[in-house]
XYZ file of C-alpha atoms in Angstrom:
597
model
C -103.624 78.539 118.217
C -102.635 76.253 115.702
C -105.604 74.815 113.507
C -106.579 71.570 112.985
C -109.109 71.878 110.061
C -112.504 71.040 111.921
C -115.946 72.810 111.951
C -114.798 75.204 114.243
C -111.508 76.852 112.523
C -110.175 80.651 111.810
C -109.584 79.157 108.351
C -112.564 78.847 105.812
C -112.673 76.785 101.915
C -114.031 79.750 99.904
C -113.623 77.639 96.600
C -112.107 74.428 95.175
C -110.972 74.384 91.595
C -112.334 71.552 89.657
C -109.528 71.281 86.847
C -112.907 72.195 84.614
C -113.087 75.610 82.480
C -111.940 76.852 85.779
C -108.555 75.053 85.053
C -107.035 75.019 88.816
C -103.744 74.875 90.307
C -103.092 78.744 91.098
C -99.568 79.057 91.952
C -99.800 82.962 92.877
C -101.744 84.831 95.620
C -105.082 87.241 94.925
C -105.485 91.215 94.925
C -108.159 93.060 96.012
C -109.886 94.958 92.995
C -111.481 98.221 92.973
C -114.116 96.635 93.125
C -114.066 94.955 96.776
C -113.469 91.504 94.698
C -110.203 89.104 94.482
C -108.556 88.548 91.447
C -105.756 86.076 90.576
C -104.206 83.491 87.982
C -104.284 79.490 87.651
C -101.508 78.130 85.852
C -103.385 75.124 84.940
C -101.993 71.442 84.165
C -100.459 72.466 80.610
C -102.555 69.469 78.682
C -103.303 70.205 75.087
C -105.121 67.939 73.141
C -103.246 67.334 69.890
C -104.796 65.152 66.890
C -103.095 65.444 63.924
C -103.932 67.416 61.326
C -107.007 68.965 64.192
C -107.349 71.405 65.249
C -105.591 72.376 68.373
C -107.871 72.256 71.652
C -107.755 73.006 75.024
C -106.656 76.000 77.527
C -103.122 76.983 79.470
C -103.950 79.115 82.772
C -106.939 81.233 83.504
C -107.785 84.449 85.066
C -110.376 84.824 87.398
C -112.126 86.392 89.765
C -113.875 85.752 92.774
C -115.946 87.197 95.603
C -115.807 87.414 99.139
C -118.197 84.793 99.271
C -116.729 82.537 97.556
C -118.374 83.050 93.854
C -115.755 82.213 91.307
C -116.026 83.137 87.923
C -113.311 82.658 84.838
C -112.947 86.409 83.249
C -110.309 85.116 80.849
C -108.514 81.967 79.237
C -105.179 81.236 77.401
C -106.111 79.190 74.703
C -104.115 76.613 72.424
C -104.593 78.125 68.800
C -103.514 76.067 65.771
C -103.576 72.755 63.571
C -101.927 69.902 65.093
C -98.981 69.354 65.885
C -98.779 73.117 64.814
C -100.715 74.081 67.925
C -99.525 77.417 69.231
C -99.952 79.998 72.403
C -100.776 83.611 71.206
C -101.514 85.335 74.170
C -99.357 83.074 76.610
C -99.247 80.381 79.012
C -99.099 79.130 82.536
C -99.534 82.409 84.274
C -97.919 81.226 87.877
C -97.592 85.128 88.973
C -100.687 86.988 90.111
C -102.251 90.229 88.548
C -101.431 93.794 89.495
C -104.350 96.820 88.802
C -103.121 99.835 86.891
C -104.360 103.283 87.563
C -106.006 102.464 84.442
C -108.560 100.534 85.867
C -106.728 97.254 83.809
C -104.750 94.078 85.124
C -101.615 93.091 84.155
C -99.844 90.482 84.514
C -96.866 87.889 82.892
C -96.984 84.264 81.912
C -94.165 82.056 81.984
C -94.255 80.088 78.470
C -96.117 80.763 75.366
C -96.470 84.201 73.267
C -97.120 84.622 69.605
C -93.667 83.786 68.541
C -90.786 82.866 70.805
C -92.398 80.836 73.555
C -90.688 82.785 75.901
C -93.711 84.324 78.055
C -95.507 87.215 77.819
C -96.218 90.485 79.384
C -100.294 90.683 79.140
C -103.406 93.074 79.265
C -106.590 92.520 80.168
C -108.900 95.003 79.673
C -112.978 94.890 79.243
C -112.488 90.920 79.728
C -110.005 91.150 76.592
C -106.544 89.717 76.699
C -104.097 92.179 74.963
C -100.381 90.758 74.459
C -98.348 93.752 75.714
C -94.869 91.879 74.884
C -93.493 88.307 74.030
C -90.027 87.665 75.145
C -87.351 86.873 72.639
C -85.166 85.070 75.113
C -82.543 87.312 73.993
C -81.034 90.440 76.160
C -84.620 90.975 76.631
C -85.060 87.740 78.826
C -87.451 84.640 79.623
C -89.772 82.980 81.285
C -91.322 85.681 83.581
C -92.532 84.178 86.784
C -93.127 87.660 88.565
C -96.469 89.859 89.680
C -95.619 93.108 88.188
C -95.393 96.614 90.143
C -96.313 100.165 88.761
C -93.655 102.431 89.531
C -94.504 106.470 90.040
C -93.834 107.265 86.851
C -96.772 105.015 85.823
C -95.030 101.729 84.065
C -94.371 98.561 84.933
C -91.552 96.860 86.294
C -90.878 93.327 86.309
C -88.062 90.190 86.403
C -87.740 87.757 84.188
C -85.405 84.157 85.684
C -83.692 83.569 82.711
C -81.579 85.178 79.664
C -80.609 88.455 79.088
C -76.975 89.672 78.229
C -75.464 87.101 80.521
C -78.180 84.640 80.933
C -78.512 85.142 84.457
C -82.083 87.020 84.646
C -83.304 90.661 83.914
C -85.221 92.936 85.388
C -87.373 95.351 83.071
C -89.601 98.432 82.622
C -92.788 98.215 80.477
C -94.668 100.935 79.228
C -98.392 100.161 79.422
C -98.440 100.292 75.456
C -95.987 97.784 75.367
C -92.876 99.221 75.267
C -89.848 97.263 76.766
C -86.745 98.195 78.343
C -83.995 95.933 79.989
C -82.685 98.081 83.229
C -80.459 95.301 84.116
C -79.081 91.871 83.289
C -77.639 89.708 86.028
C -74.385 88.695 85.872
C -75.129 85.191 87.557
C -71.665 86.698 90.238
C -71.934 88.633 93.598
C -75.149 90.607 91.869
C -77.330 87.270 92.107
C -78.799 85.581 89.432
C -82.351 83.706 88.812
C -84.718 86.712 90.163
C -88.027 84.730 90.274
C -90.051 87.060 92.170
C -91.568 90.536 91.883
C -90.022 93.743 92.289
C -91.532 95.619 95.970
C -91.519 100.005 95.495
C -90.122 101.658 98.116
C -91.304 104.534 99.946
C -88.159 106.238 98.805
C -89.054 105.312 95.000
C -86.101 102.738 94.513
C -87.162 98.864 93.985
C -86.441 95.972 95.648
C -85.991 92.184 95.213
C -83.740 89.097 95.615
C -82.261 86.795 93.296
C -83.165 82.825 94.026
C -79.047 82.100 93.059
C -76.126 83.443 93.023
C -74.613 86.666 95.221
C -71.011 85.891 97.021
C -72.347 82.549 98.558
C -73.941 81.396 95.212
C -77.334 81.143 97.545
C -79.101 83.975 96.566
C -79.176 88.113 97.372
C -81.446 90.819 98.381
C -81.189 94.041 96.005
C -81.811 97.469 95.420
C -82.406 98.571 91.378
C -83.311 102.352 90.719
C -85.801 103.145 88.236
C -82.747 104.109 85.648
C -81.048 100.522 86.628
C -78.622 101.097 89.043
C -78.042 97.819 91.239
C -76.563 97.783 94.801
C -76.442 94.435 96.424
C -77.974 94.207 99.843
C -77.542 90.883 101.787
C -75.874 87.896 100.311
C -77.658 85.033 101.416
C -74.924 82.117 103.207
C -76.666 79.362 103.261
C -76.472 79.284 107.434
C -78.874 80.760 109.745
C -79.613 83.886 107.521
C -81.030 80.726 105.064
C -80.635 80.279 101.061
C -82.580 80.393 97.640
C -84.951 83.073 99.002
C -87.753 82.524 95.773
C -90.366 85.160 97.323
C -90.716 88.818 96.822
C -89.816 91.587 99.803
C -92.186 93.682 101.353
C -91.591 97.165 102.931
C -93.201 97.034 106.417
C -94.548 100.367 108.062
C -91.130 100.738 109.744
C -89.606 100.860 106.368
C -87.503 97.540 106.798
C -87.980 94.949 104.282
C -89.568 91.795 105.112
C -89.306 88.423 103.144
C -88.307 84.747 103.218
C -85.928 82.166 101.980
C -87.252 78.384 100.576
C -84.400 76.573 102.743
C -81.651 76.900 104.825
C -81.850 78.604 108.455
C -81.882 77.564 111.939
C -83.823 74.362 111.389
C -82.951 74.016 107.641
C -86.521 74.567 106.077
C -85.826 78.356 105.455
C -86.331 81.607 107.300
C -88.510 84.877 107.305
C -85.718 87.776 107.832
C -85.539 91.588 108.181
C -83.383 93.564 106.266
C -82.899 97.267 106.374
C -82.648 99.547 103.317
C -79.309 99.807 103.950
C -78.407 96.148 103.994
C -78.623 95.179 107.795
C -80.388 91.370 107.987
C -81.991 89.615 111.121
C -83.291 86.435 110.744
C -87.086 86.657 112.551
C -87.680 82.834 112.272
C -86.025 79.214 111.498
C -88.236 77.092 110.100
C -88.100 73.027 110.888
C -90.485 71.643 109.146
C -92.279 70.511 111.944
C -95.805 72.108 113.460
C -94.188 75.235 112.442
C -94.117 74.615 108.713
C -91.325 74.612 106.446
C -89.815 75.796 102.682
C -92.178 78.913 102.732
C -92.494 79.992 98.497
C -94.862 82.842 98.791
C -93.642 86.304 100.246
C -95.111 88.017 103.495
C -97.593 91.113 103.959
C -98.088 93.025 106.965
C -101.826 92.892 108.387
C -103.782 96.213 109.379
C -102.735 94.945 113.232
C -98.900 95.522 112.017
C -97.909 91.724 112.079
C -96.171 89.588 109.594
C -98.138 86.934 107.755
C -97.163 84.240 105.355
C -97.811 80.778 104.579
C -95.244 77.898 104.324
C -95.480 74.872 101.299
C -94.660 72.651 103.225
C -94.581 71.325 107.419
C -97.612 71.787 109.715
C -99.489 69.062 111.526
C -100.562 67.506 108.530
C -97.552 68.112 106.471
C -99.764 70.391 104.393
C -98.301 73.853 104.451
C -99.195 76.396 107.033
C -100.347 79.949 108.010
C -98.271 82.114 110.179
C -97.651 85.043 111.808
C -95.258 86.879 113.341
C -95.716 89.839 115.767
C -93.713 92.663 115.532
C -93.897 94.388 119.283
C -91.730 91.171 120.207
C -91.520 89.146 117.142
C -92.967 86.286 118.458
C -93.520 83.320 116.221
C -97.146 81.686 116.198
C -98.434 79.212 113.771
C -102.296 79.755 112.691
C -103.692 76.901 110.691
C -102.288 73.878 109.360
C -103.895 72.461 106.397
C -105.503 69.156 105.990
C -105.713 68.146 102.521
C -109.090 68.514 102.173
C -109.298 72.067 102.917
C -106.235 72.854 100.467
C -102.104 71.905 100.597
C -99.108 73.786 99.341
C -100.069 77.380 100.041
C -97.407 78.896 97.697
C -98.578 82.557 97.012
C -98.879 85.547 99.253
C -101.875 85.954 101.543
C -103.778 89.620 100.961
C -105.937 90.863 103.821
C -109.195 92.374 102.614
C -111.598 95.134 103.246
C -113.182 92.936 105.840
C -110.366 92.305 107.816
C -109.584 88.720 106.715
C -106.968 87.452 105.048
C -107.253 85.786 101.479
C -104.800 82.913 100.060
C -104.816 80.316 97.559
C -103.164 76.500 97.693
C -101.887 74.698 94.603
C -103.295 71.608 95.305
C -105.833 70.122 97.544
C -109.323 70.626 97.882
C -110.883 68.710 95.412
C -107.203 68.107 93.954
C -106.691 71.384 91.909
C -106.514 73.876 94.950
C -108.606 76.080 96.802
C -109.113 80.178 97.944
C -109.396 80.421 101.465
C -109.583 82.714 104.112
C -108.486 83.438 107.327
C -109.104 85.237 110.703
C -106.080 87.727 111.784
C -104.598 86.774 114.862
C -106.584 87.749 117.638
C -109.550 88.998 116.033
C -111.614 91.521 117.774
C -115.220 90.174 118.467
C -117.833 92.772 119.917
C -120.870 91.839 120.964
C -123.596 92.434 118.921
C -126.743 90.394 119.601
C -127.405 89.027 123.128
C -130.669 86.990 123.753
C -131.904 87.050 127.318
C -135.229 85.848 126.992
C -136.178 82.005 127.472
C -138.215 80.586 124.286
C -137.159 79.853 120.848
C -136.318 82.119 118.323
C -134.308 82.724 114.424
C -131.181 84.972 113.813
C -130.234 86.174 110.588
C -126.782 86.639 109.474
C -125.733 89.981 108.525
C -123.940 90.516 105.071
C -120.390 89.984 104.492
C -120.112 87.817 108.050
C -118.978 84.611 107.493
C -118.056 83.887 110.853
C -119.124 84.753 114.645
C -118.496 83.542 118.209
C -121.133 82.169 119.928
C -121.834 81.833 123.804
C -124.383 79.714 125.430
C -125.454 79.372 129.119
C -127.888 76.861 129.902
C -130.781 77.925 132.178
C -129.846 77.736 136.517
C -131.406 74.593 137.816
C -134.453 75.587 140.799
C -133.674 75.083 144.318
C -134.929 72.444 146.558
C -137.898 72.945 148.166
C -135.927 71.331 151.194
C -133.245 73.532 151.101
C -130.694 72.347 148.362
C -129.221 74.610 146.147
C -129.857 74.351 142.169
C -126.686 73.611 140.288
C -125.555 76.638 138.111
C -125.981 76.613 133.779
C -123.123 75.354 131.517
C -120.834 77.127 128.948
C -120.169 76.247 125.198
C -118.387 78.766 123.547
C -117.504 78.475 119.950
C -114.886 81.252 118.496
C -115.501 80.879 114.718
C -118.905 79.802 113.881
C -119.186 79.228 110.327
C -121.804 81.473 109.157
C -123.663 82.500 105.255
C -124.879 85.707 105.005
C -128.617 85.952 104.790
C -129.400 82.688 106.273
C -131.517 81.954 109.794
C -130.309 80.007 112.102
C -132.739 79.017 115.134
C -131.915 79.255 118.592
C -133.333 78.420 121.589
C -132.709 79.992 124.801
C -132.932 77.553 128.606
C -135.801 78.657 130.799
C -134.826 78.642 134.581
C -136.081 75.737 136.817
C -139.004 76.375 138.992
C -138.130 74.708 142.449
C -137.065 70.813 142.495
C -136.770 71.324 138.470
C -133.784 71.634 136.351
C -133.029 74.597 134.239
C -133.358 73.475 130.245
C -130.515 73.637 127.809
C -129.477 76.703 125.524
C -128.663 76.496 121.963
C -127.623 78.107 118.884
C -128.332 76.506 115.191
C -130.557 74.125 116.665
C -130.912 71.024 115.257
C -128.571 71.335 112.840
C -124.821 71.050 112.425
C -122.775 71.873 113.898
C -124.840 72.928 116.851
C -123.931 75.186 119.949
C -125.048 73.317 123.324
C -124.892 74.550 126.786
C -126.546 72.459 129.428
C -128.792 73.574 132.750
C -128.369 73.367 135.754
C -129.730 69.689 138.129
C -132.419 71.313 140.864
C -131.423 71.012 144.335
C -130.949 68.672 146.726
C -127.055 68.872 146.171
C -127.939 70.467 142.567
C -125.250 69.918 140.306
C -123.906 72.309 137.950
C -124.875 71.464 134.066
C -122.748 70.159 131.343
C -121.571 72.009 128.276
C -122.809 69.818 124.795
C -119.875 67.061 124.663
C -119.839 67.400 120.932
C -119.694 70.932 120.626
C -117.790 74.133 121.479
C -114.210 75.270 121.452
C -114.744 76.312 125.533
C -117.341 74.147 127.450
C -117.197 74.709 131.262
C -119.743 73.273 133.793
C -121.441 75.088 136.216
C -120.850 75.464 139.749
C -122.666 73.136 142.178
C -125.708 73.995 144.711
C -124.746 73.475 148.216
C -126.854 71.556 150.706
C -128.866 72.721 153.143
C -126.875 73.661 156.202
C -128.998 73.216 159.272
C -127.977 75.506 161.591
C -127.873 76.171 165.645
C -129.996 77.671 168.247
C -132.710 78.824 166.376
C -131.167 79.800 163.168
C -130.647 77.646 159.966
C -128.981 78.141 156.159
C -130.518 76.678 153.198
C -128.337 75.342 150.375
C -127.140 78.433 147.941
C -126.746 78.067 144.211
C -124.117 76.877 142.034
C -122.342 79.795 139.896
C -123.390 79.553 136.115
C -120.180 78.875 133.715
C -118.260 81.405 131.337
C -114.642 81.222 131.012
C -113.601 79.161 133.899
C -115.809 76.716 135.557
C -118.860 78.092 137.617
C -118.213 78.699 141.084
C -119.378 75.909 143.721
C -121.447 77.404 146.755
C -119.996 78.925 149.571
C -119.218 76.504 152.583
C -118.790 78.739 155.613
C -121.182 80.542 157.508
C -122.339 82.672 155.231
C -123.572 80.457 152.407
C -123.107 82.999 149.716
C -124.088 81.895 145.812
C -121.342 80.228 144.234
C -119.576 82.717 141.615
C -120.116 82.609 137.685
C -117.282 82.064 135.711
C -115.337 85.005 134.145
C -117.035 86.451 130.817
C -119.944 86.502 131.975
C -121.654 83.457 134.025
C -124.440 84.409 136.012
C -123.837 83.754 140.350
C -125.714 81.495 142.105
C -128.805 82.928 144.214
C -127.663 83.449 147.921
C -128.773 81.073 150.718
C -131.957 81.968 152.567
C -131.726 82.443 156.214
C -134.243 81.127 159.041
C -134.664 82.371 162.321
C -136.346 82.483 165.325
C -138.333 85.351 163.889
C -138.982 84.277 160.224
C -137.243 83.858 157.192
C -134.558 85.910 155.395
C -134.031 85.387 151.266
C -130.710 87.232 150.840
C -130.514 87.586 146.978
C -131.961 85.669 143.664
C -129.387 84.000 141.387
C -128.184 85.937 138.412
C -128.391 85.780 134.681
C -127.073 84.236 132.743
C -127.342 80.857 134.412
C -127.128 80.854 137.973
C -128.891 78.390 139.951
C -131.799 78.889 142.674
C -131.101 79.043 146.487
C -133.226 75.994 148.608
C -135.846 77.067 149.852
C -136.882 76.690 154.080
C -138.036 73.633 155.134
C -142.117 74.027 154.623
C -142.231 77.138 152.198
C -142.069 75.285 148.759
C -142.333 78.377 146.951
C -139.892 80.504 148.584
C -137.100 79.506 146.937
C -134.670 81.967 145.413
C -135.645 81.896 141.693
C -132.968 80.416 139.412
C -131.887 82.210 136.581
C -132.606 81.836 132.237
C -130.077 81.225 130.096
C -128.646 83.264 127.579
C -126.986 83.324 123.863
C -124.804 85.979 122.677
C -123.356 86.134 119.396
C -120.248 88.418 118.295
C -118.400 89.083 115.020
């Protein structure tokens, strides 16, 4: 299902950046804490204000954190330090990577300019809300401008890249110690090794890392690699520029099958890059072509695999809207599907790596959009599970409370079955409105009412959920008989809104025997059955998931009436009653509201 950004979406706004103290524009994805809360970087819009002989003022990137909720709060800045035009960056700037968690308890993380001496970027510590400069690069053998999340290796350190410098000016990729000790494991030679690594190193499961290199490699459009942790470098895939795609600027993951997964920013089938496979051992398969179409296109931001074992990523670019998208890709026959495309107002340019969370969801951040400096978001995994957990059968009004940590739920309405005729038409059976991802806040009420069945010659009344606010949930009941007609979902609400089947007329009859009209079907997944027309008049059937069946005619004959069968919950409309016995009617059915998550 691709989305389209209204009230009814898989994908929700957590939090939009208001270029404030909270600086915006995060380039990188989130991590899930130890705590249950996300954590992640905003490389903020570099402005320094610079008066001279001032003293310096303002703030380069931010760390923050922020809940499942959607509570964001700033746990650290990078400040600007100095006397203008002597302003400088101590602890760095323009962290566009996102955060790793030692077994320390601390983040780490790298930003791309800045440092106490060198400007090169920094290797950084945060611990008890304290930034602690681990390392400024030189620019040297050492490297520069570090634009990678780091990884902790086995043996407890870090391990990073940096995209430019070292020996040959190609790129390094390093080892830190979480004192602050640096080592330079390798320095690209800008050949058939790759050059340019911008992304983060992935561990194996064999203890080896892995990575790719945005240039260079036999093609000159960028490699997949293997480094050991003492430096040894064996060149995996070298990237042509065709259908295997080029400039691959995101990290690989190792799936569950022990492949690596990943993407390039361009080239491919349709020219807008790719998401490949590649073995261990250096055997590629392209998985998808991007065309910058509905699909999305020029993905930045690497892959994860989801608890369901699919592939998920996000693309900067493409999508309905032109905004980026979020995708997934199934691995039992690696079918493609597009989630969500972006609007603008809900976020664009989705340009880090999605992280699924203890709830299930998945978590992302765009680099723009919202309210123009980006927003967290999340996101429903495809085909999310619902299970039933509240279902409301009796007619009346009533409140639900949201439980905590659900922040979405399907809800199902049937309106009430309409009543039969007291001359022998058939009540028409309750609508549907279905809504698959109800936007929900923990703790709050939401009121509900439930449609009460129509007595004979009287429609059934109308179900729904967050009454009287918006958005609202409506399912209308069923018209009474003569020739009851089925009722009409809300026309403004509902993802699924099916009508319910229609009451028959009464039949007449011959000899001495006669059918009344039976009851229109109540609606669920398809549209509610119609009455039977042959000669046995049976209710008309509810819709799959759930919609209640029409009550079965009543049959007269020479020696008195038969009433076969009432109509069914939820929803189904009343049988006619015989000519002259107003209240025999088969009884209509309530409606019903059931809410899942």
């Amino acid at each position: 299902m691709a989305g389209n950004g209204s009230s009814f979406s898989p994908l929700t706004s957590l939090y939009s950046f208001t270029g404030q103290s909270d600086q915006g524009y995060p380039r990188a994805g989130l991590i899930v804490g130890s705590d249950g809360n996300l954590y992640g970087t905003t490389a903020g819009d570099g402005t320094t204000l610079c008066n001279p002989g001032q003293p310096c003022a303002g703030t380069e990137g931010t760390v923050y954190k922020i809940t499942l909720g959607g509570q964001e709060t700033t746990i650290l800045d990078f400040p600007v330090t100095g006397t203008c035009p002597n302003c400088s960056l101590p602890d760095g700037a323009g962290p566009v990577a996102g955060l790793v968690q030692g077994k320390d308890g601390c983040f780490y993380g790298t930003t791309e300019n800045g440092g106490s001496s060198y400007y090169y970027g920094t290797v950084f510590k945060i611990t008890n809300g304290t930034c602690v400069n681990l390392y400024n690069f030189t620019g040297g053998n050492d490297g520069a401008y570090p634009m990678c999340a780091l990884v902790q290796g086995n043996d407890g350190k870090l391990y990073g890249t940096t995209d430019y410098a070292g020996a040959n000016n190609s790129g390094t990729v390093f080892v830190i110690t979480t004192n602050g000790t640096l080592t330079t494991l390798y320095s690209f030679t800008g050949g058939s090794d790759g050059s340019m690594p911008m992304a983060g190193l992935a561990l194996g499961s064999d203890g080896n890392f892995y990575g790719t290199t945005y240039q260079g490699g036999s093609y000159s459009q960028g490699t997949v690699f293997k480094i050991t942790s003492g430096g040894s470098l064996t060149t995996l895939w070298n990237f042509t520029g065709g259908s295997d795609g080029s400039y691959p600027e995101a990290a690989v993951v190792q799936g569950s099958d022990g492949n690596l997964y990943g993407t390039t920013f361009s080239g491919g089938s349709g020219g807008a890059g790719v998401v490949f496979k590649v073995t261990t051992n250096g055997n590629f398969t392209a998985l998808h072509g991007f065309s910058d179409a509905y699909d999305g296109g020029y993905p930045l931001a690497a892959v994860v695999q989801g608890s369901d074992g699919n592939i998920y990523g996000t693309t900067d670019g493409g999508g309905i809207n032109n905004y980026g998208t979020v995708f997934v890709i199934t691995t039992n026959n690696w079918q493609f599907t597009s989630l969500y495309s972006f609007t603008g107002t809900d976020g664009y340019g989705p340009i880090g790596a999605l992280i699924q969370a203890s709830d299930g969801n998945f978590y992302g951040t765009t680099f723009e959009g919202g309210a123009a400096y980006g927003t967290v978001f999340r996101i429903f995994p495809l085909n999310h599970s619902w299970s039933i957990t509240n279902t409301i059968t009796t007619a009346g009004a009533g409140t639900w409370t949201c439980p905590s940590n659900i922040y979405h739920v399907r809800v199902e309405c049937w309106g009430a079955g309409g009543g039969g005729g007291s001359n022998g038409g058939g009540g028409g059976g309750g609508a549907c409105s279905r809504v698959n991802y109800f936007p929900t806040v923990p703790g709050s009420t939401y009121n509900y009412l439930v449609g009460a069945h129509g007595s004979p010659d009287n429609p059934g009344t109308y179900s729904s959920f967050n009454q009287y606010s918006s958005p609202e949930v409506v399912a209308m009941g069923g018209a009474p008989g003569e020739n009851g007609s089925g009722g009409q979902a809300g026309a403004s609400t509902g993802d699924v809104k099916y009508t319910g089947g229609n009451g028959a007329a009464e039949f007449g009859g011959f000899y001495c025997v006669m059918w009344t009209g039976a009851g229109g079907g109540a609606a669920g997944n398809s549209s509610g059955g119609n009455s039977s027309t042959s000669y046995n008049y049976l209710g008309g059937a509810g819709g799959y998931a759930g919609g209640g069946n029409g009550g079965n005619c009543w049959e007269i004959t020479c020696g008195g009436t038969t009433q076969d069968s009432p109509a069914t919950a939820p929803g189904g409309g009343g049988a006619g009653g015989p000519p002259g016995h107003y209240l025999q009617t088969s009884a209509a059915a309530d409606g019903q509201i059931r809410i899942s998550y």
